[in-house]
PDB file of C-alpha atoms in Angstrom:
ATOM      1  CA  UNK A   1     -26.817  22.293 -40.952  1.00  0.00           C
ATOM      2  CA  UNK A   2     -23.589  21.253 -39.274  1.00  0.00           C
ATOM      3  CA  UNK A   3     -23.095  17.522 -39.238  1.00  0.00           C
ATOM      4  CA  UNK A   4     -22.187  16.076 -35.842  1.00  0.00           C
ATOM      5  CA  UNK A   5     -19.020  14.038 -35.921  1.00  0.00           C
ATOM      6  CA  UNK A   6     -17.629  11.596 -33.407  1.00  0.00           C
ATOM      7  CA  UNK A   7     -13.876  11.331 -33.109  1.00  0.00           C
ATOM      8  CA  UNK A   8     -12.334   8.192 -31.679  1.00  0.00           C
ATOM      9  CA  UNK A   9      -8.947   8.605 -30.041  1.00  0.00           C
ATOM     10  CA  UNK A  10      -6.307   5.935 -30.629  1.00  0.00           C
ATOM     11  CA  UNK A  11      -6.399   3.163 -28.054  1.00  0.00           C
ATOM     12  CA  UNK A  12      -2.893   3.793 -26.783  1.00  0.00           C
ATOM     13  CA  UNK A  13      -1.151   5.822 -24.097  1.00  0.00           C
ATOM     14  CA  UNK A  14       0.620   9.034 -25.042  1.00  0.00           C
ATOM     15  CA  UNK A  15       4.404   9.114 -25.156  1.00  0.00           C
ATOM     16  CA  UNK A  16       5.967   9.761 -21.750  1.00  0.00           C
ATOM     17  CA  UNK A  17       8.476  12.622 -22.008  1.00  0.00           C
ATOM     18  CA  UNK A  18      10.074  15.192 -19.727  1.00  0.00           C
ATOM     19  CA  UNK A  19      10.346  13.079 -16.587  1.00  0.00           C
ATOM     20  CA  UNK A  20      13.422  10.977 -17.321  1.00  0.00           C
ATOM     21  CA  UNK A  21      15.370  12.476 -14.413  1.00  0.00           C
ATOM     22  CA  UNK A  22      12.615  11.839 -11.871  1.00  0.00           C
ATOM     23  CA  UNK A  23      12.005   8.324 -13.199  1.00  0.00           C
ATOM     24  CA  UNK A  24      15.722   7.561 -13.066  1.00  0.00           C
ATOM     25  CA  UNK A  25      15.989   8.887  -9.519  1.00  0.00           C
ATOM     26  CA  UNK A  26      13.145   6.658  -8.338  1.00  0.00           C
ATOM     27  CA  UNK A  27      14.629   3.581  -9.965  1.00  0.00           C
ATOM     28  CA  UNK A  28      18.089   4.332  -8.578  1.00  0.00           C
ATOM     29  CA  UNK A  29      16.804   4.803  -5.024  1.00  0.00           C
ATOM     30  CA  UNK A  30      14.801   1.588  -5.146  1.00  0.00           C
ATOM     31  CA  UNK A  31      17.579  -0.465  -6.691  1.00  0.00           C
ATOM     32  CA  UNK A  32      20.010   0.736  -4.040  1.00  0.00           C
ATOM     33  CA  UNK A  33      17.475  -0.138  -1.347  1.00  0.00           C
ATOM     34  CA  UNK A  34      16.999  -3.654  -2.713  1.00  0.00           C
ATOM     35  CA  UNK A  35      20.698  -4.237  -3.341  1.00  0.00           C
ATOM     36  CA  UNK A  36      21.861  -3.027   0.078  1.00  0.00           C
ATOM     37  CA  UNK A  37      18.856  -4.125   2.192  1.00  0.00           C
ATOM     38  CA  UNK A  38      18.248  -0.573   3.397  1.00  0.00           C
ATOM     39  CA  UNK A  39      14.665   0.690   3.564  1.00  0.00           C
ATOM     40  CA  UNK A  40      13.947   3.913   1.722  1.00  0.00           C
ATOM     41  CA  UNK A  41      11.005   6.179   1.071  1.00  0.00           C
ATOM     42  CA  UNK A  42      10.260   8.774  -1.588  1.00  0.00           C
ATOM     43  CA  UNK A  43       7.524  11.417  -1.699  1.00  0.00           C
ATOM     44  CA  UNK A  44       6.402  12.839  -5.038  1.00  0.00           C
ATOM     45  CA  UNK A  45       4.541  16.129  -4.635  1.00  0.00           C
ATOM     46  CA  UNK A  46       2.956  18.546  -7.069  1.00  0.00           C
ATOM     47  CA  UNK A  47      -0.241  20.309  -8.113  1.00  0.00           C
ATOM     48  CA  UNK A  48      -3.195  18.314  -9.471  1.00  0.00           C
ATOM     49  CA  UNK A  49      -2.698  17.260 -13.085  1.00  0.00           C
ATOM     50  CA  UNK A  50       1.066  17.755 -13.109  1.00  0.00           C
ATOM     51  CA  UNK A  51       1.678  14.073 -13.849  1.00  0.00           C
ATOM     52  CA  UNK A  52       2.325  12.329 -10.536  1.00  0.00           C
ATOM     53  CA  UNK A  53       0.124   9.359 -11.365  1.00  0.00           C
ATOM     54  CA  UNK A  54       1.637   8.991 -14.818  1.00  0.00           C
ATOM     55  CA  UNK A  55       5.148   9.061 -13.333  1.00  0.00           C
ATOM     56  CA  UNK A  56       4.182   6.322 -10.886  1.00  0.00           C
ATOM     57  CA  UNK A  57       2.609   4.309 -13.699  1.00  0.00           C
ATOM     58  CA  UNK A  58       5.773   4.506 -15.808  1.00  0.00           C
ATOM     59  CA  UNK A  59       7.885   3.717 -12.751  1.00  0.00           C
ATOM     60  CA  UNK A  60       5.841   0.590 -12.009  1.00  0.00           C
ATOM     61  CA  UNK A  61       6.088  -0.486 -15.640  1.00  0.00           C
ATOM     62  CA  UNK A  62       9.879  -0.117 -15.464  1.00  0.00           C
ATOM     63  CA  UNK A  63      10.069  -2.121 -12.221  1.00  0.00           C
ATOM     64  CA  UNK A  64       7.893  -4.924 -13.587  1.00  0.00           C
ATOM     65  CA  UNK A  65       9.873  -5.004 -16.819  1.00  0.00           C
ATOM     66  CA  UNK A  66      13.425  -4.693 -15.528  1.00  0.00           C
ATOM     67  CA  UNK A  67      13.385  -6.038 -11.983  1.00  0.00           C
ATOM     68  CA  UNK A  68      12.871  -9.578 -10.727  1.00  0.00           C
ATOM     69  CA  UNK A  69      11.421 -10.899  -7.494  1.00  0.00           C
ATOM     70  CA  UNK A  70       9.663  -7.686  -6.415  1.00  0.00           C
ATOM     71  CA  UNK A  71       6.439  -7.817  -4.410  1.00  0.00           C
ATOM     72  CA  UNK A  72       4.404  -4.715  -5.278  1.00  0.00           C
ATOM     73  CA  UNK A  73       1.756  -3.552  -2.816  1.00  0.00           C
ATOM     74  CA  UNK A  74      -0.281  -0.565  -3.938  1.00  0.00           C
ATOM     75  CA  UNK A  75      -3.134   1.575  -2.643  1.00  0.00           C
ATOM     76  CA  UNK A  76      -4.634   5.052  -2.950  1.00  0.00           C
ATOM     77  CA  UNK A  77      -5.971   7.086  -0.037  1.00  0.00           C
ATOM     78  CA  UNK A  78      -9.702   7.764  -0.175  1.00  0.00           C
ATOM     79  CA  UNK A  79     -10.955  11.223   0.829  1.00  0.00           C
ATOM     80  CA  UNK A  80     -14.214   9.680   2.037  1.00  0.00           C
ATOM     81  CA  UNK A  81     -12.276   7.489   4.485  1.00  0.00           C
ATOM     82  CA  UNK A  82      -9.813  10.103   5.654  1.00  0.00           C
ATOM     83  CA  UNK A  83     -10.986   9.817   9.250  1.00  0.00           C
ATOM     84  CA  UNK A  84     -11.198   6.013   9.272  1.00  0.00           C
ATOM     85  CA  UNK A  85      -8.136   4.639  11.024  1.00  0.00           C
ATOM     86  CA  UNK A  86      -5.810   2.462   8.899  1.00  0.00           C
ATOM     87  CA  UNK A  87      -8.082   2.806   5.849  1.00  0.00           C
ATOM     88  CA  UNK A  88      -5.196   3.535   3.453  1.00  0.00           C
ATOM     89  CA  UNK A  89      -3.027   0.636   4.625  1.00  0.00           C
ATOM     90  CA  UNK A  90      -6.160  -1.470   4.853  1.00  0.00           C
ATOM     91  CA  UNK A  91      -6.690  -0.819   1.148  1.00  0.00           C
ATOM     92  CA  UNK A  92      -3.103  -1.952   0.553  1.00  0.00           C
ATOM     93  CA  UNK A  93      -3.749  -5.199   2.440  1.00  0.00           C
ATOM     94  CA  UNK A  94      -7.063  -5.660   0.621  1.00  0.00           C
ATOM     95  CA  UNK A  95      -5.402  -5.229  -2.767  1.00  0.00           C
ATOM     96  CA  UNK A  96      -2.522  -7.533  -1.843  1.00  0.00           C
ATOM     97  CA  UNK A  97      -4.770 -10.442  -0.881  1.00  0.00           C
ATOM     98  CA  UNK A  98      -7.112  -9.869  -3.810  1.00  0.00           C
ATOM     99  CA  UNK A  99     -10.271  -8.746  -2.048  1.00  0.00           C
ATOM    100  CA  UNK A 100     -12.928  -6.847  -3.970  1.00  0.00           C
ATOM    101  CA  UNK A 101     -15.717  -4.531  -2.766  1.00  0.00           C
ATOM    102  CA  UNK A 102     -18.681  -6.586  -1.682  1.00  0.00           C
ATOM    103  CA  UNK A 103     -16.749  -9.740  -0.792  1.00  0.00           C
ATOM    104  CA  UNK A 104     -18.279 -11.665   2.086  1.00  0.00           C
ATOM    105  CA  UNK A 105     -16.748 -11.411   5.561  1.00  0.00           C
ATOM    106  CA  UNK A 106     -16.088 -15.144   5.532  1.00  0.00           C
ATOM    107  CA  UNK A 107     -14.103 -14.798   2.316  1.00  0.00           C
ATOM    108  CA  UNK A 108     -12.147 -11.852   3.718  1.00  0.00           C
ATOM    109  CA  UNK A 109     -11.300 -13.854   6.818  1.00  0.00           C
ATOM    110  CA  UNK A 110     -10.208 -16.826   4.741  1.00  0.00           C
ATOM    111  CA  UNK A 111      -7.891 -14.636   2.672  1.00  0.00           C
ATOM    112  CA  UNK A 112      -6.398 -13.087   5.815  1.00  0.00           C
ATOM    113  CA  UNK A 113      -5.876 -16.515   7.337  1.00  0.00           C
ATOM    114  CA  UNK A 114      -4.150 -17.638   4.140  1.00  0.00           C
ATOM    115  CA  UNK A 115      -1.865 -14.597   4.202  1.00  0.00           C
ATOM    116  CA  UNK A 116      -0.959 -15.092   7.855  1.00  0.00           C
ATOM    117  CA  UNK A 117      -0.305 -18.807   7.350  1.00  0.00           C
ATOM    118  CA  UNK A 118       1.811 -18.204   4.238  1.00  0.00           C
ATOM    119  CA  UNK A 119       3.965 -15.709   6.119  1.00  0.00           C
ATOM    120  CA  UNK A 120       4.292 -17.981   9.138  1.00  0.00           C
ATOM    121  CA  UNK A 121       2.670 -15.507  11.535  1.00  0.00           C
ATOM    122  CA  UNK A 122       0.553 -16.234  14.596  1.00  0.00           C
ATOM    123  CA  UNK A 123      -3.173 -16.623  13.990  1.00  0.00           C
ATOM    124  CA  UNK A 124      -3.887 -13.639  16.266  1.00  0.00           C
ATOM    125  CA  UNK A 125      -2.667 -11.414  13.428  1.00  0.00           C
ATOM    126  CA  UNK A 126      -5.896 -12.143  11.560  1.00  0.00           C
ATOM    127  CA  UNK A 127      -7.966 -10.094  13.991  1.00  0.00           C
ATOM    128  CA  UNK A 128      -5.574  -7.158  14.086  1.00  0.00           C
ATOM    129  CA  UNK A 129      -5.349  -7.062  10.289  1.00  0.00           C
ATOM    130  CA  UNK A 130      -9.130  -7.280  10.129  1.00  0.00           C
ATOM    131  CA  UNK A 131      -9.316  -3.847  11.729  1.00  0.00           C
ATOM    132  CA  UNK A 132      -7.496  -2.353   8.741  1.00  0.00           C
ATOM    133  CA  UNK A 133     -10.223  -3.763   6.487  1.00  0.00           C
ATOM    134  CA  UNK A 134     -12.977  -2.338   8.648  1.00  0.00           C
ATOM    135  CA  UNK A 135     -14.033  -5.799   9.823  1.00  0.00           C
ATOM    136  CA  UNK A 136     -14.874  -6.988  13.302  1.00  0.00           C
ATOM    137  CA  UNK A 137     -14.218 -10.699  13.328  1.00  0.00           C
ATOM    138  CA  UNK A 138     -15.097 -13.216  16.002  1.00  0.00           C
ATOM    139  CA  UNK A 139     -12.335 -15.662  16.861  1.00  0.00           C
ATOM    140  CA  UNK A 140     -10.390 -17.217  19.704  1.00  0.00           C
ATOM    141  CA  UNK A 141      -8.750 -13.838  20.273  1.00  0.00           C
ATOM    142  CA  UNK A 142     -12.059 -12.067  20.911  1.00  0.00           C
ATOM    143  CA  UNK A 143     -11.078 -11.495  24.510  1.00  0.00           C
ATOM    144  CA  UNK A 144      -7.843  -9.821  23.451  1.00  0.00           C
ATOM    145  CA  UNK A 145      -9.436  -7.618  20.811  1.00  0.00           C
ATOM    146  CA  UNK A 146     -12.268  -6.820  23.176  1.00  0.00           C
ATOM    147  CA  UNK A 147      -9.788  -5.543  25.762  1.00  0.00           C
ATOM    148  CA  UNK A 148      -7.974  -3.552  23.107  1.00  0.00           C
ATOM    149  CA  UNK A 149     -11.169  -1.734  22.193  1.00  0.00           C
ATOM    150  CA  UNK A 150     -11.065  -0.218  25.659  1.00  0.00           C
ATOM    151  CA  UNK A 151      -7.588   1.166  25.093  1.00  0.00           C
ATOM    152  CA  UNK A 152      -6.874   2.918  21.785  1.00  0.00           C
ATOM    153  CA  UNK A 153      -3.155   2.829  22.478  1.00  0.00           C
ATOM    154  CA  UNK A 154      -3.132  -0.977  22.735  1.00  0.00           C
ATOM    155  CA  UNK A 155      -5.235  -1.276  19.592  1.00  0.00           C
ATOM    156  CA  UNK A 156      -2.931   1.082  17.683  1.00  0.00           C
ATOM    157  CA  UNK A 157       0.185  -0.751  18.824  1.00  0.00           C
ATOM    158  CA  UNK A 158      -1.221  -4.193  17.992  1.00  0.00           C
ATOM    159  CA  UNK A 159      -2.473  -3.222  14.524  1.00  0.00           C
ATOM    160  CA  UNK A 160       0.750  -1.365  13.729  1.00  0.00           C
ATOM    161  CA  UNK A 161       2.729  -4.352  14.955  1.00  0.00           C
ATOM    162  CA  UNK A 162       0.683  -6.756  12.826  1.00  0.00           C
ATOM    163  CA  UNK A 163       1.194  -4.638   9.721  1.00  0.00           C
ATOM    164  CA  UNK A 164       4.884  -4.373  10.511  1.00  0.00           C
ATOM    165  CA  UNK A 165       5.126  -8.152  10.813  1.00  0.00           C
ATOM    166  CA  UNK A 166       3.426  -8.598   7.430  1.00  0.00           C
ATOM    167  CA  UNK A 167       5.827  -6.279   5.625  1.00  0.00           C
ATOM    168  CA  UNK A 168       8.791  -7.681   7.534  1.00  0.00           C
ATOM    169  CA  UNK A 169       7.921 -11.204   6.368  1.00  0.00           C
ATOM    170  CA  UNK A 170       7.247 -10.044   2.814  1.00  0.00           C
ATOM    171  CA  UNK A 171      10.628  -8.306   2.685  1.00  0.00           C
ATOM    172  CA  UNK A 172      12.303 -11.454   4.005  1.00  0.00           C
ATOM    173  CA  UNK A 173      10.884 -13.391   1.052  1.00  0.00           C
ATOM    174  CA  UNK A 174      11.511 -10.842  -1.716  1.00  0.00           C
ATOM    175  CA  UNK A 175      12.154  -7.222  -2.502  1.00  0.00           C
ATOM    176  CA  UNK A 176       9.133  -5.075  -1.609  1.00  0.00           C
ATOM    177  CA  UNK A 177       7.716  -1.947  -3.224  1.00  0.00           C
ATOM    178  CA  UNK A 178       4.916  -0.198  -1.337  1.00  0.00           C
ATOM    179  CA  UNK A 179       3.200   2.465  -3.456  1.00  0.00           C
ATOM    180  CA  UNK A 180       0.780   4.817  -1.696  1.00  0.00           C
ATOM    181  CA  UNK A 181      -0.940   7.483  -3.778  1.00  0.00           C
ATOM    182  CA  UNK A 182      -2.733  10.676  -2.716  1.00  0.00           C
ATOM    183  CA  UNK A 183      -1.336  10.557   0.810  1.00  0.00           C
ATOM    184  CA  UNK A 184      -2.641  14.111   1.414  1.00  0.00           C
ATOM    185  CA  UNK A 185      -6.003  12.356   1.793  1.00  0.00           C
ATOM    186  CA  UNK A 186      -4.699   9.586   4.037  1.00  0.00           C
ATOM    187  CA  UNK A 187      -5.858   8.808   7.554  1.00  0.00           C
ATOM    188  CA  UNK A 188      -3.508   9.733  10.373  1.00  0.00           C
ATOM    189  CA  UNK A 189      -3.120   6.173  11.652  1.00  0.00           C
ATOM    190  CA  UNK A 190      -1.857   4.924   8.287  1.00  0.00           C
ATOM    191  CA  UNK A 191       0.639   7.773   7.954  1.00  0.00           C
ATOM    192  CA  UNK A 192       1.930   7.169  11.478  1.00  0.00           C
ATOM    193  CA  UNK A 193       2.185   3.455  10.746  1.00  0.00           C
ATOM    194  CA  UNK A 194       4.192   4.052   7.547  1.00  0.00           C
ATOM    195  CA  UNK A 195       6.655   6.129   9.554  1.00  0.00           C
ATOM    196  CA  UNK A 196       6.974   3.326  12.102  1.00  0.00           C
ATOM    197  CA  UNK A 197       7.409   0.726   9.351  1.00  0.00           C
ATOM    198  CA  UNK A 198      10.242   2.580   7.641  1.00  0.00           C
ATOM    199  CA  UNK A 199      12.118   2.970  10.931  1.00  0.00           C
ATOM    200  CA  UNK A 200      11.404  -0.587  12.102  1.00  0.00           C
ATOM    201  CA  UNK A 201      12.430  -2.147   8.788  1.00  0.00           C
ATOM    202  CA  UNK A 202      15.565  -0.048   8.312  1.00  0.00           C
ATOM    203  CA  UNK A 203      17.626  -3.088   7.318  1.00  0.00           C
ATOM    204  CA  UNK A 204      15.054  -4.560   4.947  1.00  0.00           C
ATOM    205  CA  UNK A 205      14.695  -4.337   1.152  1.00  0.00           C
ATOM    206  CA  UNK A 206      11.477  -2.350   1.253  1.00  0.00           C
ATOM    207  CA  UNK A 207      10.990   0.811  -0.793  1.00  0.00           C
ATOM    208  CA  UNK A 208       8.051   3.125  -0.124  1.00  0.00           C
ATOM    209  CA  UNK A 209       6.937   5.521  -2.853  1.00  0.00           C
ATOM    210  CA  UNK A 210       4.199   8.040  -2.074  1.00  0.00           C
ATOM    211  CA  UNK A 211       2.434  10.795  -4.003  1.00  0.00           C
ATOM    212  CA  UNK A 212       0.629  13.807  -2.618  1.00  0.00           C
ATOM    213  CA  UNK A 213      -0.083  17.496  -2.975  1.00  0.00           C
TER     214      UNK A 213
END
C-alpha cells in the first residue's frame, strides 16, 4: 500500500523576480506625481495569472516601506456588482472608512459623517457618498436626494462631485495612492468617475494605479 503523505509548504511568500523594470516604473511615476503635485494614472494589463496582483502587492510594500505620508485607498471590482453604479468606488470608500460586510446602516452613516467632518465637507456629502455604498439614508437632504432620483444626470453629477471632493481633500492633506484592481469587471459609473477625478485633480498629488485584462 502507498502511504498518504501531507506536505506543508513554508509559510512565506516566494521571491519576487523578473518585474524590477515594471516595479521601478510604477514607483518613479508615483514619486514624480507626489513631488510635482501632478495627478497620474497607470494601467497594468495582462492575462490571468501573469502576476498583476503580485506586482501590485510588491509595489504597495515598497510604497509603505520607502514613502512617508501616503494615504492608500484600495478596492477590487466585483463581477457580481458590475452593473451596480459606483460599486467599485463604493468599495474603495468602504475600505477607507473601515466598514465590513454586515455592518449596520447606523454604523455606516456614522463612519461617513466622521469622514465628511474630518475633511471639512458639507454634511450633504453623506447622502451622496451613501449611494456608493448601496445605502439609502434618511436625512435633512432627503428632499434633494429625492429630486435627484428623478434625474439620473443630477444623481451622477452629485455623487461624482462628492467623490471628487473627498479625494481632493485627501490629496490636500497628504499624498494619495488609489489602487483599483480588476477594472475589466468595474461598473461604468466608477470608471467614468475615475476619468473625471484624474482630470479634475490634475494639480494634486494623487496617483491612480489600476489592473485589468
